[in-house]
Structure formats: C-alpha cells, structure tokens
Coordinates of C-alpha atoms and ligand atoms in Angstrom, one line a residue:
M1 CA -22.9 -24.5 -6.6
A2 CA -22.7 -20.7 -6.2
N3 CA -22.6 -17.8 -8.6
V4 CA -19.2 -16.1 -8.4
F5 CA -18.3 -12.8 -10.0
V6 CA -14.7 -11.9 -10.6
T7 CA -14.6 -8.1 -11.2
Q8 CA -11.3 -7.8 -13.0
H9 CA -8.3 -9.6 -14.5
I10 CA -6.8 -12.1 -12.0
G11 CA -5.3 -14.6 -14.4
T12 CA -6.8 -18.0 -15.4
A13 CA -5.4 -20.2 -12.6
G14 CA -7.6 -18.6 -9.9
V15 CA -10.7 -18.7 -12.1
Q16 CA -10.1 -22.4 -13.0
K17 CA -9.8 -23.3 -9.3
L18 CA -13.2 -21.7 -8.7
R19 CA -14.7 -23.5 -11.6
Q20 CA -13.2 -26.8 -10.6
A21 CA -14.9 -26.4 -7.2
G22 CA -18.1 -26.5 -9.2
H23 CA -19.0 -22.8 -9.1
E24 CA -20.6 -20.9 -11.9
V25 CA -18.0 -18.1 -12.5
T26 CA -18.5 -14.9 -14.4
Y27 CA -15.0 -13.6 -15.2
R28 CA -14.7 -10.0 -16.3
D29 CA -11.2 -10.3 -17.7
K30 CA -10.5 -6.6 -17.9
T31 CA -7.9 -4.4 -16.3
E32 CA -10.1 -1.3 -15.7
P33 CA -12.5 -1.2 -12.9
M34 CA -16.2 -0.9 -13.6
T35 CA -18.2 2.3 -13.0
A36 CA -20.4 2.2 -9.9
A37 CA -23.5 1.6 -12.0
E38 CA -21.9 -1.3 -13.9
L39 CA -20.7 -2.9 -10.7
Q40 CA -24.2 -2.6 -9.2
T41 CA -25.7 -4.4 -12.1
A42 CA -22.9 -7.0 -12.3
V43 CA -23.2 -8.1 -8.7
R44 CA -26.9 -8.7 -8.8
P45 CA -26.9 -12.5 -9.2
A46 CA -23.6 -13.0 -7.2
D47 CA -23.3 -15.3 -4.2
G48 CA -19.5 -14.6 -4.0
L49 CA -17.3 -11.9 -5.2
V50 CA -13.5 -11.7 -6.0
C51 CA -12.5 -8.0 -6.2
L52 CA -9.5 -5.7 -6.4
L53 CA -8.7 -2.6 -4.4
T54 CA -10.0 -0.4 -7.2
D55 CA -13.5 -1.8 -6.8
R56 CA -15.5 0.3 -4.4
L57 CA -17.9 -1.9 -2.5
D58 CA -20.2 0.6 -0.7
T59 CA -23.7 0.2 0.6
A60 CA -25.2 0.8 -2.9
V61 CA -23.3 -2.2 -4.4
L62 CA -24.0 -4.4 -1.3
D63 CA -27.8 -3.5 -1.6
A64 CA -27.7 -4.4 -5.3
A65 CA -26.5 -7.9 -4.4
P66 CA -29.2 -9.6 -2.3
N67 CA -27.6 -13.1 -2.5
L68 CA -24.1 -12.0 -1.6
K69 CA -22.4 -14.2 1.1
M70 CA -18.8 -13.5 0.7
I71 CA -16.4 -10.8 -0.7
A72 CA -12.8 -11.9 -1.2
N73 CA -10.6 -8.8 -1.7
V74 CA -7.3 -9.5 -3.6
A75 CA -5.3 -7.1 -1.4
V76 CA -4.3 -6.8 2.2
G77 CA -5.8 -3.3 2.4
Y78 CA -9.6 -3.2 2.5
D79 CA -10.5 0.5 2.6
N80 CA -12.3 -0.1 -0.7
I81 CA -14.9 -2.2 1.2
D82 CA -17.5 -1.0 3.7
V83 CA -16.9 -3.9 6.0
A84 CA -19.3 -2.6 8.7
A85 CA -22.1 -2.5 6.1
A86 CA -21.2 -6.0 4.8
T87 CA -21.3 -7.3 8.4
E88 CA -24.8 -5.8 8.9
R89 CA -25.9 -7.7 5.8
G90 CA -24.3 -11.0 7.0
I91 CA -21.6 -10.9 4.3
L92 CA -18.1 -12.2 5.0
V93 CA -15.2 -10.2 3.9
S94 CA -11.6 -11.4 3.5
N95 CA -8.2 -10.0 2.5
T96 CA -4.8 -11.4 1.6
P97 CA -2.3 -10.6 4.5
D98 CA 1.1 -12.3 5.0
V99 CA 1.8 -13.4 1.4
L100 CA 2.7 -9.9 0.3
T101 CA 4.6 -8.7 3.4
E102 CA 8.1 -9.3 2.2
A103 CA 7.6 -8.1 -1.4
T104 CA 6.0 -4.9 -0.1
A105 CA 8.8 -4.3 2.5
D106 CA 11.4 -4.9 -0.3
H107 CA 9.7 -2.3 -2.4
A108 CA 9.6 0.2 0.5
F109 CA 13.3 -0.3 0.9
A110 CA 13.9 -0.1 -2.9
L111 CA 12.2 3.3 -2.9
L112 CA 14.1 4.5 0.2
L113 CA 17.4 3.6 -1.4
A114 CA 16.5 5.0 -4.8
L115 CA 15.5 8.3 -3.2
A116 CA 18.5 8.5 -0.9
R117 CA 20.9 7.8 -3.7
R118 CA 18.9 9.7 -6.3
L119 CA 18.7 6.9 -8.8
P120 CA 15.9 8.1 -11.0
E121 CA 17.7 11.5 -11.3
A122 CA 21.0 9.7 -12.0
D123 CA 19.4 7.6 -14.7
A124 CA 17.8 10.6 -16.4
F125 CA 21.2 12.5 -16.1
M126 CA 23.1 9.7 -17.8
R127 CA 20.5 9.2 -20.6
A128 CA 20.5 13.0 -21.3
G129 CA 24.3 12.8 -21.9
K130 CA 25.1 15.1 -19.0
Y131 CA 27.8 12.9 -17.4
E132 CA 30.9 14.9 -18.6
K133 CA 33.2 14.6 -15.7
F134 CA 33.7 12.8 -12.4
E135 CA 33.3 15.3 -9.5
M136 CA 34.2 14.9 -5.8
F137 CA 30.9 16.7 -4.9
P138 CA 28.6 16.0 -7.9
P139 CA 25.2 17.7 -8.3
L140 CA 23.5 14.4 -7.4
L141 CA 25.0 14.0 -3.9
G142 CA 22.8 11.6 -1.9
L143 CA 22.1 10.7 1.7
E144 CA 23.8 8.0 3.8
V145 CA 21.4 5.3 4.8
T146 CA 23.5 3.0 7.0
G147 CA 23.3 3.9 10.7
K148 CA 20.5 6.4 10.3
T149 CA 17.2 6.5 12.2
L150 CA 14.2 4.8 10.5
G151 CA 10.7 5.8 11.8
I152 CA 7.9 3.3 11.0
V153 CA 4.4 4.8 11.2
G154 CA 2.4 1.7 11.9
L155 CA 4.3 -1.3 13.0
G156 CA 2.1 -4.1 11.6
R157 CA 3.3 -7.0 9.5
I158 CA 4.7 -4.8 6.7
G159 CA 6.0 -2.2 9.0
A160 CA 7.9 -4.8 11.0
A161 CA 9.4 -6.3 7.8
V162 CA 10.6 -2.8 6.8
A163 CA 12.0 -2.4 10.3
R164 CA 13.9 -5.7 10.0
R165 CA 15.5 -4.5 6.7
G166 CA 16.6 -1.3 8.3
A167 CA 17.9 -2.7 11.6
L168 CA 19.5 -5.9 10.4
G169 CA 20.6 -4.9 6.9
F170 CA 21.6 -1.2 7.4
G171 CA 22.3 -0.9 11.1
M172 CA 19.5 1.6 11.5
Q173 CA 18.0 2.7 14.8
V174 CA 14.2 1.9 14.6
L175 CA 11.5 4.1 16.1
Y176 CA 7.8 3.1 15.6
T177 CA 4.2 4.0 16.4
A178 CA 1.6 1.3 16.8
N179 CA -1.5 0.4 18.7
G180 CA 0.1 -1.5 21.6
A181 CA 3.7 -2.3 22.2
K182 CA 5.4 -4.8 19.8
T183 CA 7.7 -6.4 22.3
A184 CA 9.1 -9.1 20.0
V185 CA 10.2 -6.6 17.4
E186 CA 11.6 -4.3 20.2
Q187 CA 13.7 -7.3 21.5
A188 CA 14.8 -8.5 18.1
L189 CA 15.7 -5.2 16.6
G190 CA 16.1 -2.8 19.5
A191 CA 13.2 -0.8 18.2
Q192 CA 11.6 1.8 20.4
K193 CA 8.0 2.9 20.5
V194 CA 7.5 6.7 20.5
S195 CA 4.8 9.2 19.9
L196 CA 4.3 10.4 16.3
P197 CA 5.7 13.9 17.0
E198 CA 8.8 12.3 18.5
L199 CA 9.2 9.9 15.6
L200 CA 8.9 12.8 13.1
R201 CA 11.4 14.8 15.1
Q202 CA 14.1 12.2 15.3
S203 CA 13.8 10.1 12.1
D204 CA 15.9 10.5 9.0
F205 CA 13.6 8.2 7.0
V206 CA 9.8 7.9 7.8
S207 CA 8.0 4.9 6.3
I208 CA 4.2 5.0 6.3
N209 CA 2.8 1.6 7.0
V210 CA -0.6 2.2 8.5
P211 CA -3.9 1.3 6.8
L212 CA -6.2 4.0 5.4
T213 CA -8.9 4.7 7.9
P214 CA -10.8 7.9 8.8
E215 CA -8.1 8.5 11.5
T216 CA -5.2 8.2 9.1
R217 CA -6.6 10.1 6.1
H218 CA -4.4 13.1 5.7
L219 CA -2.3 12.1 8.7
F220 CA 0.6 13.8 6.8
T221 CA -0.2 17.5 6.1
L222 CA 2.1 20.5 5.9
D223 CA 1.8 20.7 9.7
T224 CA 3.1 17.1 10.1
L225 CA 5.8 17.5 7.4
R226 CA 7.1 20.6 9.3
Q227 CA 7.7 18.4 12.3
M228 CA 10.2 16.3 10.2
K229 CA 13.9 17.2 9.8
P230 CA 14.7 19.3 6.7
T231 CA 17.1 16.4 5.9
A232 CA 14.5 13.7 6.3
C233 CA 12.7 11.6 3.7
L234 CA 9.1 10.3 3.5
I235 CA 8.3 6.9 2.0
N236 CA 4.6 5.9 1.4
T237 CA 3.8 2.4 0.3
A238 CA 0.5 2.2 2.2
R239 CA -2.4 4.3 0.8
G240 CA -2.2 7.6 -1.0
P241 CA -4.8 9.6 1.0
I242 CA -2.7 9.3 4.1
V243 CA -0.6 12.1 2.7
K244 CA -2.1 15.4 1.5
E245 CA -0.3 15.5 -1.8
A246 CA -0.5 19.3 -2.4
D247 CA 1.1 19.8 1.0
L248 CA 3.8 17.4 0.2
L249 CA 4.6 19.1 -3.0
Q250 CA 4.8 22.4 -1.2
A251 CA 7.1 20.8 1.5
L252 CA 9.4 19.5 -1.3
R253 CA 9.5 22.8 -3.1
E254 CA 10.2 24.8 0.0
G255 CA 12.8 22.4 1.4
I256 CA 10.8 21.5 4.4
I257 CA 11.8 17.9 3.9
W258 CA 14.6 16.5 1.8
G259 CA 12.7 14.1 -0.3
A260 CA 9.8 11.7 -0.8
A261 CA 9.1 8.3 -2.4
L262 CA 5.5 7.5 -3.3
D263 CA 4.1 4.2 -4.5
V264 CA 0.5 5.3 -3.8
F265 CA -1.4 8.5 -4.6
E266 CA -4.3 10.5 -3.2
A267 CA -6.5 10.1 -6.3
E268 CA -5.0 7.1 -7.9
P269 CA -4.1 6.7 -10.8
Q270 CA -3.8 10.5 -11.0
M271 CA -1.1 12.6 -9.3
T272 CA -1.8 16.0 -7.9
P273 CA -1.0 18.6 -10.6
G274 CA 2.6 19.6 -10.3
L275 CA 3.8 16.4 -8.7
A276 CA 4.6 14.7 -12.0
D277 CA 6.7 17.6 -13.2
Y278 CA 8.7 17.7 -10.0
H279 CA 11.8 15.6 -10.4
E280 CA 14.2 16.5 -7.6
R281 CA 14.4 14.1 -4.7
L282 CA 11.0 12.6 -5.5
V283 CA 10.6 9.0 -6.6
V284 CA 7.3 7.8 -7.8
A285 CA 6.0 4.3 -8.7
P286 CA 2.5 3.1 -9.9
H287 CA 1.4 1.1 -6.8
L288 CA 3.9 -1.7 -7.2
G289 CA 4.4 -2.7 -3.5
S290 CA 3.3 -6.3 -3.9
A291 CA 3.9 -6.5 -7.6
T292 CA 6.2 -9.5 -8.1
G293 CA 4.9 -12.3 -10.2
E294 CA 5.2 -14.7 -7.3
T295 CA 3.4 -12.5 -4.8
R296 CA 0.6 -11.5 -7.0
Q297 CA -0.1 -15.1 -7.8
K298 CA -0.1 -16.0 -4.1
M299 CA -2.6 -13.1 -3.5
V300 CA -5.0 -14.5 -6.0
E301 CA -4.6 -18.0 -4.6
T302 CA -5.2 -16.7 -1.1
A303 CA -8.4 -14.8 -2.2
V304 CA -9.7 -17.9 -4.0
T305 CA -9.0 -20.1 -0.9
N306 CA -10.8 -17.6 1.3
L307 CA -13.8 -17.5 -1.1
L308 CA -14.1 -21.3 -1.5
A309 CA -14.1 -21.7 2.3
G310 CA -16.7 -19.0 2.8
L311 CA -19.0 -20.4 0.1
S312 CA -18.8 -23.9 1.7
N313 CA -19.8 -22.5 5.1
Q314 CA -16.4 -22.6 6.6
T315 CA -14.6 -19.7 8.2
P316 CA -12.2 -18.3 5.6
P317 CA -8.6 -18.2 6.9
N318 CA -8.4 -14.4 6.4
A319 CA -12.0 -13.4 7.3
L320 CA -12.1 -9.8 8.6
N321 CA -15.5 -10.0 10.2
A322 CA -15.9 -13.7 11.2
A323 CA -16.1 -12.8 14.9
A324 CA -18.7 -10.0 14.3
L325 CA -20.8 -12.5 12.3
G326 CA -20.6 -15.0 15.2
R327 CA -18.3 -17.4 13.4
E328 CA -15.2 -19.1 14.8
Ligands
DGY401 C1 -2.6 -4.2 -0.9 O1 -2.6 -5.5 -1.0 O2 -3.3 -3.6 -0.1 C2 -1.6 -3.5 -1.8 O3 -1.8 -2.1 -1.8 C3 -1.7 -4.0 -3.2 O4 -1.0 -5.2 -3.2

C-alpha cells in the first residue's frame, strides 16, 4: 500500500481506482492549484502523486517529498515538472500522450476556422442587433481556408493530426518543422519539411504544436511575426509562453499578421493587458484543447494506470524517464 496524493479535482472514478488497488489516497477535490508552500507541505508523506499542469513540481517540492517514487501528470505537456531533478532523485514521471491527440487537433482546427470566418465577431455582431442588411462585401469578410498553405511548427502527434485535417479535409498544402524527417506523414499527406523562416514566409495558417522548452520559450516574437505574411494567421494550442503576447498584440494592431487564435496564454489564466479588449481577428479560449468529456476522462484513466504501474514496480506505459532511471 502506498500513500497517494491527488493535487486537484480529477473526478471520482480515478480516485476510486486508486483506492480499489489498495492505496491510501488523499484527494484534494478542488479546482484551484495550491500555493508552492501548500504543495510542499501536502507532498511530504506521498509515495505517489497525481497532478495537473497547473501544479509546479520544482526541486523545492521534490525535496519536500522524501518518499516520492512516481509523479503522474494528467497532461501530455510536462513543462510544469522538473523531470531532470525528478530523475536525479529516482522519481518516475509520466504523462498522458495519444488519448488527447484527436481532440486537441479538432480544437486547433475549430480555432483556425473560427478565426478565418470571424465567428466570434459575427456572433457578437448578431447579438448586438447590427445585422441590418445583406452585403456582397460585408465588414466581416473572412479568409478562404481550402487549398491554402498550413505550416505546422512541431510535427509530433498533435501536429500530425492537425496536418491530416488540413491536407485531407481542406486540401491544404502542409509545411512543417520537426526534429528529424517524418517520412510517413510526408508520404501520406504530401507534407514538406522546411526551415522555420521558410515555413513562416510561405504559410497562410501557422499552427504551433511544439512543447514548451527553454528553446521554444518566446519562439514567436515581433521578429518572428514579421516573417509571416500580412494575410497569415497564427494558432497556438501548445503552451502560452511560446508566444510573446505583447509582441503578438502589437503585430495584430499594426496589421503585421491578419489574425490569431489562442487557446493558451503566457501567464495563464491571465492575458496580457490589452489582449482581452482586442476583438478584431483574435479568437481566444481558456485552454480547452483536450477538453471533451471523453478525452479528459481518458487522460485521468491513463494517469491512474501509469501511477498504479509505477507503484507496483512496473514501468508505466507513458514513463518519461524510465530509460534514464535504468528501467525497461
Ligand atoms: C496537455 O495535456 O498538455 C494539455 O495542454 C491539456 O490537456
């Protein structure tokens, strides 16, 4: 039997599964993250942890948990966890890939279409009673999507799923950046690997699908945005700090790019001042990429399965540092 701490609300099914496996579970059934000090106190007796992307697991937290063997993050992104420090302390870390790929790609495409066809602006226009006459060239003219060029920055699982939607659903030409060539995607979709400057220069829609790392933090600044076409759109469903929000706001105001759709923010849940009041060709959502009932449930199940494996000395299916810890 192990002591498991669940840091935030994940629903009862996952907690029950942990309890049925015989573990002593402390379930903090709240929807706000703890402060750093609260987290440090709460993890003290834990052997296993189930956490969300809003829990920052840094060295101070890891040092406060001398018994910790395993951290199961309920997210595919794990920039909230110092994985290197966990590895040094012999702690396994897992994430929840695959189960959220399609939902997140759907959301990226929903944002892309909503932006291109100006749906939030159209909705506000109707509700304000401004639709007085049909016009051939109305104020809310949008952008054509079919047949355009889609640039995927980071062709991993989610990036490839966005690429599939673009190529197969909308006849788009797909350009991408990635570590290494993705031959299968190239063959299936006619996608082409290019440098980032080339992708920015050619794409009509740029979708950010890289993880947040020291290399990708502020990958998109005014300088990067200036390399895009003035008719191009930026879609970010990855992590907020990849885009320097103040620069994006300036780029929108000055017409450096046509529009942007953001599901993630630099200092979530806040938005850079000015961004919330900017309505033209800017679509925003509160980090909903994977937020369908089915997918969120699968993410919890995946995290619980990972933790149960780790606590019974098996290698969790989605362990991030198993090899570094000398496990198969
Ligand atoms: C993740 O899993 O990393 C998403 O941002 C939330 O589902």
